[in-house]
Amino acid sequence: MLTKYALVAIIVLCCTVLGFTLMVGDSLCELSIRERGME
């Protein structure tokens, strides 16, 4: 039973990290494009 909960927790954690990475990556891309546009 404990193993099942641990597995679910790991999956949720991975999904959260993946989503956060995508959000941060998009923000960094937008900042890079804006900086290039201003130059």
PDB file of C-alpha atoms in Angstrom:
ATOM      1  CA  MET A   1       0.000   0.000   0.000  1.00  0.00           C
ATOM      2  CA  LEU A   2       2.788   2.414   0.943  1.00  0.00           C
ATOM      3  CA  THR A   3       4.582   1.687  -2.327  1.00  0.00           C
ATOM      4  CA  LYS A   4       1.481   2.632  -4.341  1.00  0.00           C
ATOM      5  CA  TYR A   5       1.238   6.009  -2.563  1.00  0.00           C
ATOM      6  CA  ALA A   6       4.963   6.593  -3.067  1.00  0.00           C
ATOM      7  CA  LEU A   7       4.619   5.863  -6.793  1.00  0.00           C
ATOM      8  CA  VAL A   8       1.693   8.288  -7.131  1.00  0.00           C
ATOM      9  CA  ALA A   9       3.626  10.950  -5.204  1.00  0.00           C
ATOM     10  CA  ILE A  10       6.637  10.564  -7.509  1.00  0.00           C
ATOM     11  CA  ILE A  11       4.445  10.824 -10.633  1.00  0.00           C
ATOM     12  CA  VAL A  12       2.712  13.951  -9.307  1.00  0.00           C
ATOM     13  CA  LEU A  13       6.071  15.482  -8.394  1.00  0.00           C
ATOM     14  CA  CYS A  14       7.479  14.780 -11.863  1.00  0.00           C
ATOM     15  CA  CYS A  15       4.400  16.306 -13.541  1.00  0.00           C
ATOM     16  CA  THR A  16       4.661  19.404 -11.342  1.00  0.00           C
ATOM     17  CA  VAL A  17       8.359  19.856 -12.105  1.00  0.00           C
ATOM     18  CA  LEU A  18       7.743  19.313 -15.820  1.00  0.00           C
ATOM     19  CA  GLY A  19       4.921  21.868 -15.905  1.00  0.00           C
ATOM     20  CA  PHE A  20       6.975  24.397 -13.922  1.00  0.00           C
ATOM     21  CA  THR A  21       9.955  23.902 -16.257  1.00  0.00           C
ATOM     22  CA  LEU A  22       7.772  24.488 -19.331  1.00  0.00           C
ATOM     23  CA  MET A  23       6.285  27.668 -17.808  1.00  0.00           C
ATOM     24  CA  VAL A  24       9.725  29.025 -16.862  1.00  0.00           C
ATOM     25  CA  GLY A  25      11.133  28.051 -20.266  1.00  0.00           C
ATOM     26  CA  ASP A  26       8.350  29.934 -22.086  1.00  0.00           C
ATOM     27  CA  SER A  27       8.964  33.005 -19.918  1.00  0.00           C
ATOM     28  CA  LEU A  28      12.705  32.894 -20.660  1.00  0.00           C
ATOM     29  CA  CYS A  29      12.034  32.576 -24.400  1.00  0.00           C
ATOM     30  CA  GLU A  30       9.703  35.604 -24.298  1.00  0.00           C
ATOM     31  CA  LEU A  31      12.321  37.639 -22.412  1.00  0.00           C
ATOM     32  CA  SER A  32      15.025  36.672 -24.929  1.00  0.00           C
ATOM     33  CA  ILE A  33      12.816  37.664 -27.885  1.00  0.00           C
ATOM     34  CA  ARG A  34      11.938  41.009 -26.242  1.00  0.00           C
ATOM     35  CA  GLU A  35      15.600  41.778 -25.534  1.00  0.00           C
ATOM     36  CA  ARG A  36      16.557  41.008 -29.140  1.00  0.00           C
ATOM     37  CA  GLY A  37      13.683  43.166 -30.405  1.00  0.00           C
ATOM     38  CA  MET A  38      14.851  46.149 -28.345  1.00  0.00           C
ATOM     39  CA  GLU A  39      18.406  45.966 -29.688  1.00  0.00           C
TER      40      GLU A  39
END
